[in-house]
């Protein structure tokens, strides 16, 4: 039988509550806050609920709540206030201090029983849920630790280090060719088709997790065969037509193989994401001969990259109450950015046409 503690300086109130609850609970009583604290200190963990009066001599109900909060007992013991107070200010203050419910005087036996039972039940559900979450967090932390250890073992492999060197060489190869095209455009057309290039190699942990998630073996050969985004470049262009011009030029080179093309500019993702993705098989030249390595190249305008960067940060804000509204606003921003890109492109074309007329004159 669960134990509850009734704290009230009025003996009549204590006896009334004892008579109402004794068939369902082991009822202990205290006549003031100091006695209640002694009983809780002796066996707080064995107390299923605390029924607490507010107005008591020496140590009031508010003092008891403050002390329980200081000792972090409110996390383990639900408190129901038994009081004749009907003031919203008093009730709000109690709830802010961590109280679970109110039982108002004079007592109605059915209401007392229902509120005590519901409070104990709901508090129990909450604690079990919290325990489950903690256990799952521990499991995830252990899994993360295992993944990190196994990823470190993979990283220490000579074959893995060589593979990463080959991917680095492939990145340099694509970067060199794009920079050559950029220099040619600068010379011929007095402007550059892209603003910047960012490159990255996928981390060992990310590689391991992706292979595990997709059910592939964690081996060097499996990385080579099953992952296409270990080596990546992001090319930031000023205008949308520069994206397609560069993509066409790089893929038309006779020793580069186009493995995959995903056009999220013409066909944006549901969240509004826009970018042109290419998976290229790029030749690298080693002492052992030539081989092709997969490289993922993403082409974006400056505006598209700005949106994608902010969206990536915002989507991890899990405590947002109005997530659906934010998603919709982000999608609207993506549409506005697309309009801006093409308007700026039209302005550039107007300027180029005007320069052409001046040259002809």
XYZ file of C-alpha atoms in Angstrom, residues 24-361:
338
model
C -6.479 3.132 -0.310
C -3.283 4.446 1.281
C -1.126 4.240 4.346
C -1.765 7.725 5.758
C 0.845 9.444 7.940
C 0.197 12.859 9.486
C 2.205 15.889 10.589
C 0.854 18.925 12.431
C 3.260 21.490 10.984
C 5.973 22.031 8.396
C 8.870 21.178 10.701
C 7.417 17.761 11.541
C 6.686 17.186 7.851
C 10.317 17.893 6.927
C 11.555 15.457 9.588
C 9.279 12.703 8.261
C 10.294 13.397 4.657
C 13.954 13.393 5.636
C 13.491 10.004 7.295
C 11.539 8.370 4.449
C 10.901 10.826 1.603
C 11.472 8.281 -1.162
C 8.762 6.067 0.289
C 6.170 8.853 0.151
C 3.810 8.622 -2.845
C 2.278 12.082 -2.291
C 2.303 15.010 0.111
C -0.940 16.827 1.063
C 0.207 20.202 2.359
C -1.591 23.067 4.106
C -0.265 26.567 3.410
C -1.010 28.491 6.606
C 0.765 26.832 9.542
C 2.781 28.174 12.513
C 6.596 28.054 12.641
C 7.010 26.682 9.104
C 4.358 27.470 6.483
C 3.491 25.437 3.426
C 5.425 27.905 1.274
C 8.490 27.365 3.477
C 8.123 23.603 3.079
C 7.894 23.967 -0.721
C 10.952 26.208 -0.802
C 12.976 23.746 1.274
C 11.806 20.776 -0.797
C 12.805 22.638 -3.934
C 16.219 23.425 -2.492
C 16.764 19.748 -1.677
C 15.323 18.708 -5.085
C 12.626 16.581 -3.407
C 9.875 17.967 -5.648
C 11.341 15.888 -8.454
C 10.408 12.724 -6.532
C 7.344 13.638 -4.434
C 4.140 15.168 -5.891
C 2.542 17.854 -3.708
C -1.172 18.649 -3.455
C -2.094 21.830 -1.600
C -4.990 21.515 0.888
C -6.253 25.015 1.481
C -9.271 27.265 1.742
C -7.502 29.784 -0.510
C -9.219 30.450 -3.843
C -6.965 33.323 -4.910
C -5.547 32.898 -8.449
C -2.361 34.626 -7.314
C -1.846 32.066 -4.516
C -2.560 29.140 -6.823
C -0.220 30.480 -9.521
C 2.533 30.967 -6.971
C 2.126 27.377 -5.803
C 2.181 25.972 -9.327
C 5.283 28.022 -10.110
C 6.949 26.441 -7.069
C 6.244 22.946 -8.419
C 2.882 21.944 -6.904
C 0.963 19.226 -8.794
C -2.647 20.050 -7.806
C -5.043 21.723 -5.336
C -7.679 20.275 -2.995
C -9.870 23.031 -1.639
C -11.545 23.092 1.774
C -14.153 22.031 2.765
C -13.200 18.535 1.586
C -15.426 16.485 -0.693
C -14.361 12.852 -0.281
C -14.790 11.841 -3.963
C -12.793 14.849 -5.163
C -10.034 14.159 -2.611
C -9.752 10.516 -3.687
C -9.779 11.306 -7.413
C -7.232 14.106 -7.220
C -4.833 12.138 -5.033
C -5.146 9.049 -7.245
C -4.760 11.018 -10.502
C -1.780 12.962 -9.203
C 0.063 9.834 -8.042
C -0.740 8.034 -11.316
C 0.321 10.903 -13.575
C 3.457 11.553 -11.541
C 4.331 7.865 -11.826
C 3.854 7.963 -15.608
C 6.082 11.032 -15.819
C 8.846 9.467 -13.751
C 8.754 6.253 -15.802
C 8.897 8.298 -18.995
C 11.849 10.301 -17.681
C 13.587 7.080 -16.672
C 12.989 5.620 -20.153
C 14.398 8.752 -21.771
C 17.449 8.615 -19.507
C 17.995 4.932 -20.295
C 17.679 5.605 -24.034
C 20.100 8.526 -23.741
C 22.583 6.228 -21.976
C 22.205 3.612 -24.719
C 22.723 6.257 -27.414
C 25.768 7.594 -25.598
C 27.228 4.091 -25.391
C 26.488 3.527 -29.092
C 28.117 6.846 -29.915
C 31.178 5.867 -27.902
C 31.367 2.508 -29.702
C 31.015 4.221 -33.088
C 33.772 6.680 -32.204
C 36.086 3.862 -31.120
C 35.388 1.835 -34.272
C 35.742 4.949 -36.417
C 39.124 5.601 -34.822
C 40.163 2.033 -35.654
C 39.069 2.600 -39.245
C 40.961 5.887 -39.343
C 44.138 4.148 -38.177
C 43.995 1.738 -41.114
C 46.661 2.296 -43.760
C 44.174 1.433 -46.523
C 41.691 4.023 -45.173
C 44.336 6.752 -45.021
C 45.293 6.005 -48.605
C 41.644 6.168 -49.679
C 41.253 9.578 -48.035
C 44.396 10.741 -49.820
C 42.856 9.670 -53.122
C 39.642 11.560 -52.341
C 41.713 14.636 -51.451
C 43.478 14.356 -54.798
C 40.101 14.155 -56.554
C 38.936 17.315 -54.793
C 42.091 19.130 -55.893
C 41.534 17.925 -59.453
C 37.984 19.303 -59.654
C 38.992 22.503 -57.889
C 41.867 23.064 -60.339
C 39.622 22.584 -63.361
C 36.965 24.946 -62.004
C 39.582 27.587 -61.237
C 40.932 27.255 -64.786
C 37.440 27.867 -66.160
C 37.063 30.818 -63.825
C 40.327 32.338 -65.078
C 39.275 31.829 -68.697
C 35.927 33.558 -68.103
C 37.656 36.397 -66.317
C 39.947 36.911 -69.307
C 37.308 36.513 -72.023
C 34.199 38.067 -70.440
C 35.683 40.320 -67.726
C 33.726 38.563 -64.979
C 33.915 35.386 -62.915
C 31.270 32.622 -63.082
C 31.662 31.724 -59.402
C 32.436 33.575 -56.193
C 34.062 30.848 -54.100
C 34.702 27.116 -53.725
C 34.427 25.260 -50.428
C 35.686 21.680 -50.137
C 35.405 19.013 -47.457
C 36.172 15.381 -46.728
C 33.499 13.499 -44.788
C 34.642 12.722 -41.249
C 35.503 9.154 -40.308
C 32.610 9.042 -37.821
C 30.120 10.275 -40.434
C 31.371 7.671 -42.909
C 31.015 4.905 -40.324
C 27.497 6.017 -39.273
C 26.277 6.266 -42.865
C 27.512 2.790 -43.765
C 25.948 1.368 -40.593
C 22.652 3.170 -41.218
C 22.420 1.816 -44.755
C 23.415 -1.703 -43.767
C 26.702 -1.763 -45.682
C 29.885 -3.360 -44.338
C 32.366 -0.948 -42.784
C 35.335 -1.544 -45.051
C 37.474 0.576 -47.339
C 36.081 -1.185 -50.390
C 32.519 -0.605 -49.159
C 33.230 3.119 -48.785
C 34.498 3.259 -52.343
C 31.518 1.324 -53.748
C 28.594 2.588 -51.677
C 29.285 6.230 -50.761
C 29.335 9.016 -53.327
C 29.706 12.026 -51.017
C 32.938 11.321 -49.129
C 34.635 14.049 -51.173
C 32.595 17.187 -51.713
C 32.814 20.682 -53.156
C 30.362 23.549 -52.932
C 30.628 26.092 -55.727
C 28.995 29.444 -54.963
C 27.924 31.365 -58.081
C 26.505 34.843 -58.549
C 23.685 33.917 -60.943
C 21.623 30.803 -61.792
C 22.752 30.646 -65.423
C 26.388 30.540 -64.266
C 25.530 27.343 -62.378
C 24.288 25.584 -65.497
C 27.115 26.951 -67.653
C 29.771 25.691 -65.242
C 28.027 22.341 -64.786
C 27.890 21.842 -68.550
C 31.529 22.777 -69.028
C 32.845 20.511 -66.259
C 30.736 17.509 -67.296
C 31.619 17.873 -70.981
C 35.315 17.284 -70.293
C 36.088 13.942 -71.908
C 37.815 12.314 -68.930
C 35.115 13.182 -66.370
C 32.129 10.832 -65.988
C 28.752 12.143 -64.782
C 27.428 9.522 -62.334
C 24.353 11.384 -61.141
C 22.613 14.731 -61.534
C 19.936 16.093 -59.186
C 18.527 19.499 -60.051
C 16.955 20.981 -56.921
C 16.831 24.401 -58.595
C 14.269 23.410 -61.200
C 12.715 20.914 -58.761
C 13.202 22.271 -55.215
C 12.851 20.054 -52.174
C 9.554 20.446 -50.235
C 11.250 22.692 -47.669
C 12.416 25.102 -50.409
C 16.030 23.894 -50.693
C 17.616 24.720 -54.065
C 20.930 23.533 -55.468
C 22.346 21.592 -58.409
C 24.037 18.350 -57.293
C 26.448 16.416 -59.499
C 28.244 13.184 -58.696
C 31.377 13.147 -60.864
C 33.892 10.364 -61.393
C 37.151 12.322 -61.653
C 40.492 10.918 -62.823
C 43.481 11.153 -60.516
C 47.010 10.176 -61.473
C 49.070 8.184 -59.006
C 52.331 6.247 -59.232
C 50.265 3.101 -59.781
C 48.339 4.685 -62.646
C 45.070 6.515 -63.316
C 41.850 5.855 -61.409
C 38.468 7.562 -61.142
C 37.163 8.807 -57.780
C 33.641 9.984 -56.969
C 33.225 13.626 -55.971
C 29.965 15.363 -55.097
C 29.767 18.927 -56.433
C 26.982 21.265 -55.308
C 26.327 24.479 -57.230
C 24.390 27.282 -55.490
C 23.942 30.987 -55.852
C 25.021 33.220 -52.986
C 21.380 33.619 -51.959
C 20.703 29.863 -52.116
C 23.755 29.181 -49.942
C 22.714 31.836 -47.418
C 19.232 30.250 -47.138
C 20.582 26.677 -46.850
C 23.038 27.667 -44.119
C 20.352 29.340 -42.002
C 17.822 26.560 -42.584
C 20.381 23.979 -41.452
C 20.929 25.881 -38.188
C 17.246 26.556 -37.517
C 15.999 23.012 -38.090
C 17.899 21.831 -35.000
C 15.933 24.162 -32.718
C 13.711 21.381 -31.361
C 12.146 23.459 -28.575
C 10.252 25.699 -31.010
C 6.481 25.721 -30.395
C 5.496 27.036 -33.839
C 7.676 24.732 -35.973
C 5.083 24.406 -38.775
C 4.819 28.165 -39.139
C 8.613 28.509 -39.281
C 8.861 25.793 -41.957
C 6.264 27.627 -44.045
C 8.053 30.961 -43.633
C 11.372 29.386 -44.634
C 9.730 27.956 -47.752
C 8.338 31.403 -48.590
C 11.811 32.906 -48.105
C 13.254 30.317 -50.506
C 10.692 31.339 -53.141
C 11.559 35.009 -52.613
C 15.261 34.229 -52.955
C 14.635 32.482 -56.285
C 12.788 35.559 -57.581
C 15.653 37.773 -56.406
C 18.252 35.569 -58.147
C 16.502 35.828 -61.501
C 15.809 39.556 -61.158
C 19.491 40.197 -60.468
C 20.342 38.025 -63.466
C 18.024 40.146 -65.640
C 19.729 43.324 -64.407
C 23.130 41.833 -65.256
C 21.862 40.973 -68.755
C 20.628 44.549 -69.229
C 24.022 45.892 -68.214
C 25.799 43.463 -70.578
C 23.511 44.476 -73.461
C 24.145 48.143 -72.792
C 27.909 47.559 -72.794
C 27.580 45.671 -76.075
C 25.805 48.601 -77.711
C 28.498 50.970 -76.503
C 31.225 48.746 -77.982
C 29.430 48.617 -81.342
C 29.277 52.416 -81.482
